[in-house]
mmCIF file with all atom_site columns, C-alpha atoms in Angstrom:
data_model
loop_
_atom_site.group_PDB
_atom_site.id
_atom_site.type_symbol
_atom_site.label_atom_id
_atom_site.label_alt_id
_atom_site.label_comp_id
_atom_site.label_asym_id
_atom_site.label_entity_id
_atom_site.label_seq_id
_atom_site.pdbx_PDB_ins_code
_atom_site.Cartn_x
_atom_site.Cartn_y
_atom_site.Cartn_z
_atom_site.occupancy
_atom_site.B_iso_or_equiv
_atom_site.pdbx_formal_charge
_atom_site.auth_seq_id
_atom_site.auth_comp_id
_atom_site.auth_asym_id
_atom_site.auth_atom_id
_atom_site.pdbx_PDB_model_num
ATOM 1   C CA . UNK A 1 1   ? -7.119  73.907 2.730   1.00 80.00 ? 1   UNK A CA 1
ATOM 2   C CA . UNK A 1 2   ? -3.293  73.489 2.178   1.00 82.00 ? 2   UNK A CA 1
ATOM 3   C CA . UNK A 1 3   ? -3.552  70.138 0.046   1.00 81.00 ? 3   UNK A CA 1
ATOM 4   C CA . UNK A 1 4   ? -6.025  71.549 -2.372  1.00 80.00 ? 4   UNK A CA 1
ATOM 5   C CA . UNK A 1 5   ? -4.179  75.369 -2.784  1.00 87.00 ? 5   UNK A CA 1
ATOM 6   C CA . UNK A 1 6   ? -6.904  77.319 -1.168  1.00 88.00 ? 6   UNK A CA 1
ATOM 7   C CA . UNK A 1 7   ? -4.328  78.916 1.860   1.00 91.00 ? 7   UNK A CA 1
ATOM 8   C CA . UNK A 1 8   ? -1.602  79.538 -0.529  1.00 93.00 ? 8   UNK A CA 1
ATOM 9   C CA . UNK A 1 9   ? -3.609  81.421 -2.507  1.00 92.00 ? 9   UNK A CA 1
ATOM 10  C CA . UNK A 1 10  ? -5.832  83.147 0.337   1.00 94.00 ? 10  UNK A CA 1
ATOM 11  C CA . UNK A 1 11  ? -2.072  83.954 1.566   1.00 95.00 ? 11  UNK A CA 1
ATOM 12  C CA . UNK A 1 12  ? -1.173  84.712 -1.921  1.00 96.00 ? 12  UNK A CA 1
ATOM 13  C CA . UNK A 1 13  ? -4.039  87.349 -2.737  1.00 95.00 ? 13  UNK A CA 1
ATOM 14  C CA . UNK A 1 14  ? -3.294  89.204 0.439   1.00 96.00 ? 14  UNK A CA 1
ATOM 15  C CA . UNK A 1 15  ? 0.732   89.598 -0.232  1.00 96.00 ? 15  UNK A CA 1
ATOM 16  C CA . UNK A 1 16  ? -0.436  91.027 -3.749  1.00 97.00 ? 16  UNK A CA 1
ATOM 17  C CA . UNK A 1 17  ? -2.209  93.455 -1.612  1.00 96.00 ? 17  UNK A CA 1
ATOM 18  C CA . UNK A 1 18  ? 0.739   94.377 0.184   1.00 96.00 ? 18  UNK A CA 1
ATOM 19  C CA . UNK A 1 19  ? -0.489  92.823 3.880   1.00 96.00 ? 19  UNK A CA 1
ATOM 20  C CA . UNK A 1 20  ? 1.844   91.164 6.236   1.00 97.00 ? 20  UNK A CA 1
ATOM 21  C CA . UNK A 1 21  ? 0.397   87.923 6.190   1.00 97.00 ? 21  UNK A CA 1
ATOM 22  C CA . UNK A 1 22  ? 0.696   85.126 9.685   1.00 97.00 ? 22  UNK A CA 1
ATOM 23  C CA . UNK A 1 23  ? -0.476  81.570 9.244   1.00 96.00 ? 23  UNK A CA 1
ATOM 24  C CA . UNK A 1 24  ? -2.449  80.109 12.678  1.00 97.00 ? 24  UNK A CA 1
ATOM 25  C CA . UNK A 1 25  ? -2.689  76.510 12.078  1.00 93.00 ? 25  UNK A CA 1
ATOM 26  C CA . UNK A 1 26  ? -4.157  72.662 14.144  1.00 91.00 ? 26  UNK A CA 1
ATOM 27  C CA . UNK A 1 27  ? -7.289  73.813 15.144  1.00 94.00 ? 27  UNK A CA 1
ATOM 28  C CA . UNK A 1 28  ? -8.698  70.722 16.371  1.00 94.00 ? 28  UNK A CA 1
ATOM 29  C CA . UNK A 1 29  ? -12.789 69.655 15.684  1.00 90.00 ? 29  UNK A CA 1
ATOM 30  C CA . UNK A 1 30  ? -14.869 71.246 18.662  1.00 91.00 ? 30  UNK A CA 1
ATOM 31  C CA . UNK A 1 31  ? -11.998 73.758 19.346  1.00 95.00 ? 31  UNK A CA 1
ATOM 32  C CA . UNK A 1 32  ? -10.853 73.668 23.072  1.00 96.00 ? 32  UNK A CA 1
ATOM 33  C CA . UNK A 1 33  ? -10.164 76.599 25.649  1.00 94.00 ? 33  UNK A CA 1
ATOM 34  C CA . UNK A 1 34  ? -6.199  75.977 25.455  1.00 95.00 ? 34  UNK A CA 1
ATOM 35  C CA . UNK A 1 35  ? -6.047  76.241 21.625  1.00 97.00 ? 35  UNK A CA 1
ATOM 36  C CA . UNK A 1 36  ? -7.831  79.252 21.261  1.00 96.00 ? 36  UNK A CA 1
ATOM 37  C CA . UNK A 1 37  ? -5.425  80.957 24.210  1.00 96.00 ? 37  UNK A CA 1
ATOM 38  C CA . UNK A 1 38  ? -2.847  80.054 21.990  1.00 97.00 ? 38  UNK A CA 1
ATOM 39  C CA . UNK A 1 39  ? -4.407  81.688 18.897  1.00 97.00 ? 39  UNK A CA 1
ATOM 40  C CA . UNK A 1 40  ? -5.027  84.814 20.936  1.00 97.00 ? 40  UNK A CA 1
ATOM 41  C CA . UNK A 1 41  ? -1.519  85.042 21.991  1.00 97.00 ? 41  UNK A CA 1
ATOM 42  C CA . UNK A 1 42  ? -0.251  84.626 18.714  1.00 97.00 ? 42  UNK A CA 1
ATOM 43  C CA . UNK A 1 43  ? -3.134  87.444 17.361  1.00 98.00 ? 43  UNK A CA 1
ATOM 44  C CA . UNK A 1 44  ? -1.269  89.783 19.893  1.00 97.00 ? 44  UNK A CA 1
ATOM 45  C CA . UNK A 1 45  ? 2.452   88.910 18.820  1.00 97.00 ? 45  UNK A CA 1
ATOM 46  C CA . UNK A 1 46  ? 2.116   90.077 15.598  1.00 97.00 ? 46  UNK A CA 1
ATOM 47  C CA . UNK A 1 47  ? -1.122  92.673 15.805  1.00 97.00 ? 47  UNK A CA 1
ATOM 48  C CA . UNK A 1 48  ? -3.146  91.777 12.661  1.00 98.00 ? 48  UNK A CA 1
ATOM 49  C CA . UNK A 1 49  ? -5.488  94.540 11.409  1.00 97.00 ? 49  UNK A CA 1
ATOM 50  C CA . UNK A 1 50  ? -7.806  91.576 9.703   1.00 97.00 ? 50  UNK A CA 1
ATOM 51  C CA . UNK A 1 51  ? -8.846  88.276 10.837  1.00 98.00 ? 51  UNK A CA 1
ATOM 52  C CA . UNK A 1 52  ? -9.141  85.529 8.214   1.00 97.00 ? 52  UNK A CA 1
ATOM 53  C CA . UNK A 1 53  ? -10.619 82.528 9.161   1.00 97.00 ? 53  UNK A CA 1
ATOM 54  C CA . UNK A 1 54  ? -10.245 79.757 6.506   1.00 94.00 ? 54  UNK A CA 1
ATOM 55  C CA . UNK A 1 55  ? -11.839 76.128 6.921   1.00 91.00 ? 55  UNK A CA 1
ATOM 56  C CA . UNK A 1 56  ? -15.070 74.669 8.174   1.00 88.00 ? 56  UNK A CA 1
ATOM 57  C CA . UNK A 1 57  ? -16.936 75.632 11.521  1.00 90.00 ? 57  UNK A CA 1
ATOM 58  C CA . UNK A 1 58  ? -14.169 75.064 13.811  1.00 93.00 ? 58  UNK A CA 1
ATOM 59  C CA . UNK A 1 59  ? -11.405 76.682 13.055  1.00 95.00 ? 59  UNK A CA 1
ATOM 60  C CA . UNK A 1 60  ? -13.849 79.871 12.295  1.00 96.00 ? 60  UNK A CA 1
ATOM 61  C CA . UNK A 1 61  ? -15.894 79.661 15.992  1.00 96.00 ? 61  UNK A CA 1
ATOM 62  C CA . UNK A 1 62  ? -11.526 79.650 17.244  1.00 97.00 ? 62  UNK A CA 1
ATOM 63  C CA . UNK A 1 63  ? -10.988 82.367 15.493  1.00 98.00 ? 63  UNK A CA 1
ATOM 64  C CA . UNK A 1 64  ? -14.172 84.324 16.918  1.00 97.00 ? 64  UNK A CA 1
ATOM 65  C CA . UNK A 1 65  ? -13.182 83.519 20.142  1.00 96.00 ? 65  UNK A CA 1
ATOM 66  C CA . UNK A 1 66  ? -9.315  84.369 20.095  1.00 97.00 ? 66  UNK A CA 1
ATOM 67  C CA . UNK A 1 67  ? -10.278 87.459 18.565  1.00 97.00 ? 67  UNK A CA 1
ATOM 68  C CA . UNK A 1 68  ? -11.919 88.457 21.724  1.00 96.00 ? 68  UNK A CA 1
ATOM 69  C CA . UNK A 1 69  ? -8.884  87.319 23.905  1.00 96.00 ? 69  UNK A CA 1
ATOM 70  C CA . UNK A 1 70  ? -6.732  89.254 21.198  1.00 97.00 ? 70  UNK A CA 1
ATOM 71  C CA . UNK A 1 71  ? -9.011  92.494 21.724  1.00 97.00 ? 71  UNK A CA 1
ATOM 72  C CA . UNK A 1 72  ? -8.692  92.075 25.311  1.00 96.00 ? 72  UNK A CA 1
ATOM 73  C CA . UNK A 1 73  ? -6.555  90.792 27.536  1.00 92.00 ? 73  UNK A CA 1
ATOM 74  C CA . UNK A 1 74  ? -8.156  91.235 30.418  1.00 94.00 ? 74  UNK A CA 1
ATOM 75  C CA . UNK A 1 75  ? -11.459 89.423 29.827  1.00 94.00 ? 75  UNK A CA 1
ATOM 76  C CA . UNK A 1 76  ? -11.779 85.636 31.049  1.00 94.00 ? 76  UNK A CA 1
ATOM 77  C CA . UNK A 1 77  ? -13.218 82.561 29.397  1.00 93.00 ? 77  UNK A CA 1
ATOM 78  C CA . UNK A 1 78  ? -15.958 83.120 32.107  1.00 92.00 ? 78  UNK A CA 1
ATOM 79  C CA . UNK A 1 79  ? -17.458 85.842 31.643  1.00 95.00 ? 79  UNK A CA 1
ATOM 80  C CA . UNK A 1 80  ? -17.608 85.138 27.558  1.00 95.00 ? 80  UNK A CA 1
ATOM 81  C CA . UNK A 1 81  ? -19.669 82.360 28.459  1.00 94.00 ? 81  UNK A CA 1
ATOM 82  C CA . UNK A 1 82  ? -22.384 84.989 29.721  1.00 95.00 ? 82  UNK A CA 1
ATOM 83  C CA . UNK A 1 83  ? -24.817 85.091 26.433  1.00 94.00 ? 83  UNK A CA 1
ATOM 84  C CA . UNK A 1 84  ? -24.435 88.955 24.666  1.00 95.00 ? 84  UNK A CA 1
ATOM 85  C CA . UNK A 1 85  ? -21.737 89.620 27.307  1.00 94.00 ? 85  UNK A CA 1
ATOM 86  C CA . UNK A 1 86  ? -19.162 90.427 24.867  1.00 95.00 ? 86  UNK A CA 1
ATOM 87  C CA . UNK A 1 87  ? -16.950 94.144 24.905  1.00 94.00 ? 87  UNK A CA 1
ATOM 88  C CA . UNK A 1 88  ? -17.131 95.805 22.420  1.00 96.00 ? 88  UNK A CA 1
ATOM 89  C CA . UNK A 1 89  ? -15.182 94.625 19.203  1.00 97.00 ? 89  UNK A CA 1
ATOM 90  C CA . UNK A 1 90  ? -12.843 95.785 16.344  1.00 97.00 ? 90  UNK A CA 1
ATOM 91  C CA . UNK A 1 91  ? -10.933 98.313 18.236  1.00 96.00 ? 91  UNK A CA 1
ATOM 92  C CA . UNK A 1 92  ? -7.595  96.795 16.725  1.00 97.00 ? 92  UNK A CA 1
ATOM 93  C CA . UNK A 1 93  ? -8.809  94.215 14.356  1.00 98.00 ? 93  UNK A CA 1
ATOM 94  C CA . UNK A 1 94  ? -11.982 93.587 11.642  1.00 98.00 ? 94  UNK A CA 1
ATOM 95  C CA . UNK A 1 95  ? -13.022 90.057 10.542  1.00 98.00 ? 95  UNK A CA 1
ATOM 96  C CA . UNK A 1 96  ? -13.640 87.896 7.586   1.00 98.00 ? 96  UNK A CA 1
ATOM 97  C CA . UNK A 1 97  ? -14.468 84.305 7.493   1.00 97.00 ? 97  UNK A CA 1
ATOM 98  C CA . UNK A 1 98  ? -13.944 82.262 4.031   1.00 95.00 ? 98  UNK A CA 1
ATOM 99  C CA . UNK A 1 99  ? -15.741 78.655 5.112   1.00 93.00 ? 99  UNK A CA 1
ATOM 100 C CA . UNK A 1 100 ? -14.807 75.440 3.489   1.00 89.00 ? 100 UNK A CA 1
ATOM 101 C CA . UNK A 1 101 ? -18.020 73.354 3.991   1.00 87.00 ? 101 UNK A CA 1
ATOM 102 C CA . UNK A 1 102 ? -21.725 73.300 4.693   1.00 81.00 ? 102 UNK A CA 1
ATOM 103 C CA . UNK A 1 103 ? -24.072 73.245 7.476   1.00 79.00 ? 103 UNK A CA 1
ATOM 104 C CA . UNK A 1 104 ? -23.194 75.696 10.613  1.00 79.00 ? 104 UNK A CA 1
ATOM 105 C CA . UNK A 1 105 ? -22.966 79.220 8.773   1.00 87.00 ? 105 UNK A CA 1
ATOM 106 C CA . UNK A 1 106 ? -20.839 80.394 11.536  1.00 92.00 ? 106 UNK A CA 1
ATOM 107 C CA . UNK A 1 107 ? -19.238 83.018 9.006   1.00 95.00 ? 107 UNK A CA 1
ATOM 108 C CA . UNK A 1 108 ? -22.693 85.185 9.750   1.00 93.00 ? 108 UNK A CA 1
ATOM 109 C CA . UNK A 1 109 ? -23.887 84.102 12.734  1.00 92.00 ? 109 UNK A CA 1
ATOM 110 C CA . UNK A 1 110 ? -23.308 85.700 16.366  1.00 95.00 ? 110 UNK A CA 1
ATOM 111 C CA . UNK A 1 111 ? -22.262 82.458 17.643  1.00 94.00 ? 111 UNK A CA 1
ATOM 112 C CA . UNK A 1 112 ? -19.456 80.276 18.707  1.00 96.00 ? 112 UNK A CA 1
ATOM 113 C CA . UNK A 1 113 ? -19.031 76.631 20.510  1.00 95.00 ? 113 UNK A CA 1
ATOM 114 C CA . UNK A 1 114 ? -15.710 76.185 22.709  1.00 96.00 ? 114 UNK A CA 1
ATOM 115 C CA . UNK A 1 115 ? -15.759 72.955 24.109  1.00 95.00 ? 115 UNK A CA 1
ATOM 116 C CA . UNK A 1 116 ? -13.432 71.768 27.356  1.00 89.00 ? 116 UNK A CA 1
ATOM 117 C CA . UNK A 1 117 ? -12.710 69.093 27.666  1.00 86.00 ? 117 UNK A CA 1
ATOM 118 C CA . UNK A 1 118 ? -11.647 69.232 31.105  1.00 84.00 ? 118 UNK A CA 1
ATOM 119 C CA . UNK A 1 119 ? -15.108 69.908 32.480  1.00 87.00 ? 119 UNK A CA 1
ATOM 120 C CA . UNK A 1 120 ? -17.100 67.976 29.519  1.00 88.00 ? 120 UNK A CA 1
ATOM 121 C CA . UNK A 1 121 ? -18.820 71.028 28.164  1.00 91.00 ? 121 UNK A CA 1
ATOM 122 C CA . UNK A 1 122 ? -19.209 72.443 25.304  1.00 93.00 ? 122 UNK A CA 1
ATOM 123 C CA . UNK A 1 123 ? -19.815 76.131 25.854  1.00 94.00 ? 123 UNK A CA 1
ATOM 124 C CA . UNK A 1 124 ? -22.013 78.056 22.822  1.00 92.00 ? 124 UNK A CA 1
ATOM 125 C CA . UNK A 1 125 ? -20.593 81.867 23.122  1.00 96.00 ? 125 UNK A CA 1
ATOM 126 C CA . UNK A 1 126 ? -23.319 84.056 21.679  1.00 96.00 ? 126 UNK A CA 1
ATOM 127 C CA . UNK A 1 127 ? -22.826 88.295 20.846  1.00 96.00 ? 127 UNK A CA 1
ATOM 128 C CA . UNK A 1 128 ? -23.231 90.161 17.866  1.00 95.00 ? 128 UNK A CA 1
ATOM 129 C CA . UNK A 1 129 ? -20.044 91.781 18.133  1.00 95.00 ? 129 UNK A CA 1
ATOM 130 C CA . UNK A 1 130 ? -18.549 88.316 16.876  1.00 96.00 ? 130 UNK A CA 1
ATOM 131 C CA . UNK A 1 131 ? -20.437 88.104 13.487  1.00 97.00 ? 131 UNK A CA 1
ATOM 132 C CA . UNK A 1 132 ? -17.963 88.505 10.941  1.00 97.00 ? 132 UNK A CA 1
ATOM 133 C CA . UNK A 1 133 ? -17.676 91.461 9.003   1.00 98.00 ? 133 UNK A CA 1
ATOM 134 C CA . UNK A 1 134 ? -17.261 89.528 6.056   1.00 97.00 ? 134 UNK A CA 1
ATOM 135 C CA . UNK A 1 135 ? -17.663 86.554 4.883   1.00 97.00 ? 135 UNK A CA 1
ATOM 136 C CA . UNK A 1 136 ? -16.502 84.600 1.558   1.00 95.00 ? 136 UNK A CA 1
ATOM 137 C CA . UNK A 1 137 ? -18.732 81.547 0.333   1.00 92.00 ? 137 UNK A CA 1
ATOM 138 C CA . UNK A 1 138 ? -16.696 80.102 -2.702  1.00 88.00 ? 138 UNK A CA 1
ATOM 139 C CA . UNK A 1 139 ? -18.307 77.080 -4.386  1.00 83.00 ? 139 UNK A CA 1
ATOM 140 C CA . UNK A 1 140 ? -14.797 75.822 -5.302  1.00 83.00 ? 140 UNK A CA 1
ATOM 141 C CA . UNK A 1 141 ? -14.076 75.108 -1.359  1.00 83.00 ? 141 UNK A CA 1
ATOM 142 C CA . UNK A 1 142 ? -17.369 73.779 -0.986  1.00 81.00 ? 142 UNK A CA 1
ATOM 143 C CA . UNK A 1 143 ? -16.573 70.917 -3.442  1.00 83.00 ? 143 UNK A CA 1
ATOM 144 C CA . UNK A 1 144 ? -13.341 69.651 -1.973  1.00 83.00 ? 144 UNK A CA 1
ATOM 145 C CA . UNK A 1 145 ? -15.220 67.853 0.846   1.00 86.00 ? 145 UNK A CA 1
ATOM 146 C CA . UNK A 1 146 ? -14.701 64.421 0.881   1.00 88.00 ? 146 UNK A CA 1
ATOM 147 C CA . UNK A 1 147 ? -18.157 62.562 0.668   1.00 91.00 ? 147 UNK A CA 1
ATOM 148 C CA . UNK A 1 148 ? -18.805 61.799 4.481   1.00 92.00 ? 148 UNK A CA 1
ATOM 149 C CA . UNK A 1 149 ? -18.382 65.837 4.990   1.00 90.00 ? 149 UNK A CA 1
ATOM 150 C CA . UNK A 1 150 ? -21.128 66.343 2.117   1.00 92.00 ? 150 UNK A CA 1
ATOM 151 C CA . UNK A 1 151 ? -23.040 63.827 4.193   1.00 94.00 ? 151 UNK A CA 1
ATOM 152 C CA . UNK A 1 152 ? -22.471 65.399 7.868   1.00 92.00 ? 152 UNK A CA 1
ATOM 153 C CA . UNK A 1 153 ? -22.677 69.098 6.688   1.00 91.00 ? 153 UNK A CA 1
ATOM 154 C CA . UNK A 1 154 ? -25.791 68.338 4.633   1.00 93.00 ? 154 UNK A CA 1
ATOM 155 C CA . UNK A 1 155 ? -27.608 66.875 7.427   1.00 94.00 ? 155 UNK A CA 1
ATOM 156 C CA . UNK A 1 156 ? -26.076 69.761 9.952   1.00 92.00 ? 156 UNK A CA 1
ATOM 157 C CA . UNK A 1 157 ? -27.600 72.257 7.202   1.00 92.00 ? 157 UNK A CA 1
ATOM 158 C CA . UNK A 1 158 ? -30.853 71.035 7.124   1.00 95.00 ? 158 UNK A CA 1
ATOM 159 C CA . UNK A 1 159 ? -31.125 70.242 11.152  1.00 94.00 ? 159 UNK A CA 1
ATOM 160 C CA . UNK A 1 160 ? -30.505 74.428 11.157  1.00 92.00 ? 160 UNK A CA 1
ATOM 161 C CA . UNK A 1 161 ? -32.992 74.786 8.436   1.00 95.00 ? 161 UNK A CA 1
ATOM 162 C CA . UNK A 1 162 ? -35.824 73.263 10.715  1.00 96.00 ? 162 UNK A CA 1
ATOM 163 C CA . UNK A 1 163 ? -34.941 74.376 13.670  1.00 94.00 ? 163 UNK A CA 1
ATOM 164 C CA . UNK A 1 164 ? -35.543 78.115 12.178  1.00 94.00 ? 164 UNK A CA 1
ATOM 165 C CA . UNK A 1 165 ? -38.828 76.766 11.037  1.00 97.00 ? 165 UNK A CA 1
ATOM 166 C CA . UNK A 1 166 ? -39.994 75.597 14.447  1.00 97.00 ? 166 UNK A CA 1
ATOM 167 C CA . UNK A 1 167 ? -38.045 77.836 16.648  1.00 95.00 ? 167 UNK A CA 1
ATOM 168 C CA . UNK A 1 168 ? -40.361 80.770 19.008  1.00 95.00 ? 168 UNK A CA 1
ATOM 169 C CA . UNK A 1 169 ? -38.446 83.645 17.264  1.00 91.00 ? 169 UNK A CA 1
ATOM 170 C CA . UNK A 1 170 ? -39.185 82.467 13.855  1.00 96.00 ? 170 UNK A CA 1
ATOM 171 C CA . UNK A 1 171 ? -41.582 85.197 11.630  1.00 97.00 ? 171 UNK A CA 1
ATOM 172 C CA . UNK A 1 172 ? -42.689 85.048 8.227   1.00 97.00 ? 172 UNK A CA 1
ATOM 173 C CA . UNK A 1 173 ? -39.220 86.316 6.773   1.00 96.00 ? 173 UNK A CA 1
ATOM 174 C CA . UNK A 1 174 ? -37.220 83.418 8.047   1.00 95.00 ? 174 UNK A CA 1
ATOM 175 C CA . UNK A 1 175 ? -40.112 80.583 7.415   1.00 98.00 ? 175 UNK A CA 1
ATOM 176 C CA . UNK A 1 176 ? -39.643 81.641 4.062   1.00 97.00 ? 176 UNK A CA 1
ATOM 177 C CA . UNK A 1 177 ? -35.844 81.403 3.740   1.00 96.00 ? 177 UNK A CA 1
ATOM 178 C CA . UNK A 1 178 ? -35.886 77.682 5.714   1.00 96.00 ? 178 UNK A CA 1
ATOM 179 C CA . UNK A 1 179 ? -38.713 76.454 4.003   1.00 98.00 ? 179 UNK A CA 1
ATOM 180 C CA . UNK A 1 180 ? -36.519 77.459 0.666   1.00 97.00 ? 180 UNK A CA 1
ATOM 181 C CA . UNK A 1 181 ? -33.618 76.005 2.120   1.00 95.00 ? 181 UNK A CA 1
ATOM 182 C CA . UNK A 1 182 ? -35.457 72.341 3.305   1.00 97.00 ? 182 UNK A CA 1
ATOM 183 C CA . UNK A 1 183 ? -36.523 72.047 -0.510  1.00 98.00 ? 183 UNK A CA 1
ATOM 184 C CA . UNK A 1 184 ? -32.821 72.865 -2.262  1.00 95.00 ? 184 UNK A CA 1
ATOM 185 C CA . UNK A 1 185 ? -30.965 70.434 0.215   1.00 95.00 ? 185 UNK A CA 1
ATOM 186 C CA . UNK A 1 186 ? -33.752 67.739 0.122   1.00 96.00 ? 186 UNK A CA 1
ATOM 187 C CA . UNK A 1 187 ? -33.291 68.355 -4.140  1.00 95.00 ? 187 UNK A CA 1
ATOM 188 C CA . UNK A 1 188 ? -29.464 68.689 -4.036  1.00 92.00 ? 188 UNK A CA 1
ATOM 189 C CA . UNK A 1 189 ? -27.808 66.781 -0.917  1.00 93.00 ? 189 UNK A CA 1
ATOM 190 C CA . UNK A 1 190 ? -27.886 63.251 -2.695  1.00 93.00 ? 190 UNK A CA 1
ATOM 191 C CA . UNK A 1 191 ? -26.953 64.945 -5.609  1.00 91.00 ? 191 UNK A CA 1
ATOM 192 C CA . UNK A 1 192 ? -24.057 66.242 -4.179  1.00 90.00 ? 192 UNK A CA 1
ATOM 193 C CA . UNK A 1 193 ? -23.008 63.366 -2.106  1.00 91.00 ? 193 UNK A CA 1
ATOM 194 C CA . UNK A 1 194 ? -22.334 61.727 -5.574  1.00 91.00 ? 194 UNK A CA 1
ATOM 195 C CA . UNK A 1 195 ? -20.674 64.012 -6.765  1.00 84.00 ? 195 UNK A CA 1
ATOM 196 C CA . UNK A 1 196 ? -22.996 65.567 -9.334  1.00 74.00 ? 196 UNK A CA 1
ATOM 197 C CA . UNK A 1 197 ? -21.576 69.095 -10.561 1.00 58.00 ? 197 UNK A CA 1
ATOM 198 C CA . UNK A 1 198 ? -18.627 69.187 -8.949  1.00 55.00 ? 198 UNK A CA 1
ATOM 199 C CA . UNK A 1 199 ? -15.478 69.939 -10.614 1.00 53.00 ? 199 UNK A CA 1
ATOM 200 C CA . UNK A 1 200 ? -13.282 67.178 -9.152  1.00 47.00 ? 200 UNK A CA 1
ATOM 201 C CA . UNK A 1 201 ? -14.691 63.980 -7.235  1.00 45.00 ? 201 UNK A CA 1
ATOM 202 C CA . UNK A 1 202 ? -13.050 63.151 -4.232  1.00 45.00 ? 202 UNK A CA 1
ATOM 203 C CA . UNK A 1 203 ? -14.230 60.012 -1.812  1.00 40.00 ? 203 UNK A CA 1
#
């Protein structure tokens, strides 16, 4: 995000809309406990009124989680692990997620993996109150991704895609939107991978 501009001017756009503006950076892949206590004591130094999360699905699920932490102090890892056990959110802050690549469409889903390490788990936090309130899909971030992300996130969006085809809550408004989405990344993934449409080509 900071090589090809994208934070500076995410930063940028918000200054020109007269926010105070604090850069959270090094979320790791498959963000851990300890980083995203980190994130939330950082939230509750300087108070934000918004949430931005920037990048692919990690550093969004952090962000989801720290936001809890940042909302309240009191609550433990614990007891966020307990599915739809979340309080009761955006008493000090709202949320928007701008993702970066393909695949887990955390930035509007009620979900969020935390993995420790520690203890070899990764832990899937699930609750409404974490879907973002909005979320920014910009094609331009989308076609910074190196060719191996095309390739992961590709296959990671169309694993999602059948799963909401053969999962037990599906119904006949969701069969139709994964049936649609099978047939574009089956007709665009290789496509993509090559580079095909993109503004810039980057291996």
């Amino acid at each position: 995000m900071k090589r090809f501009g994208f934070l500076d001017k995410i930063v940028n756009n918000l200054k020109e809309a007269k926010m105070e503006v604090e850069v959270f950076e090094g979320i790791e892949p498959d963000p851990i406990v300890i980083t995203v206590m980190r994130g939330a004591e950082a939230m509750k130094s300087f108070e934000p009124d918004w949430i931005v999360a920037v990048g692919g699905g990690s550093p969004i699920d952090a962000a989801k989680a720290m936001w809890a932490f940042y909302e309240y102090s009191e609550v433990t890892f614990e007891e966020l692990c307990i599915p739809f056990n979340f309080p009761t959110l955006r008493t000090k802050a709202l949320f928007c997620a701008i993702p970066s690549t393909s695949g887990t469409a955390t930035e509007v889903t009620a979900f969020s993996v935390i993995t420790d390490y520690d203890k070899g788990i990764k832990y899937p936090l699930a609750d409404f109150n974490i879907t973002p309130d909005i979320a920014i899909v910009d094609s331009d971030l989308a076609e910074t991704m190196p060719k191996k992300l095309v390739a992961h996130t590709g296959m990671d969006a169309m694993t999602h895609a059948i799963e909401a085809y053969v999962s037990t809550l599906h119904c006949d408004y969701t069969d139709g939107l994964a049936l649609h989405a099978i047939k574009m990344i089956r007709e665009n993934l290789i496509n993509s991978f090559n580079g095909y449409g993109r503004k810039s080509k980057n291996a």
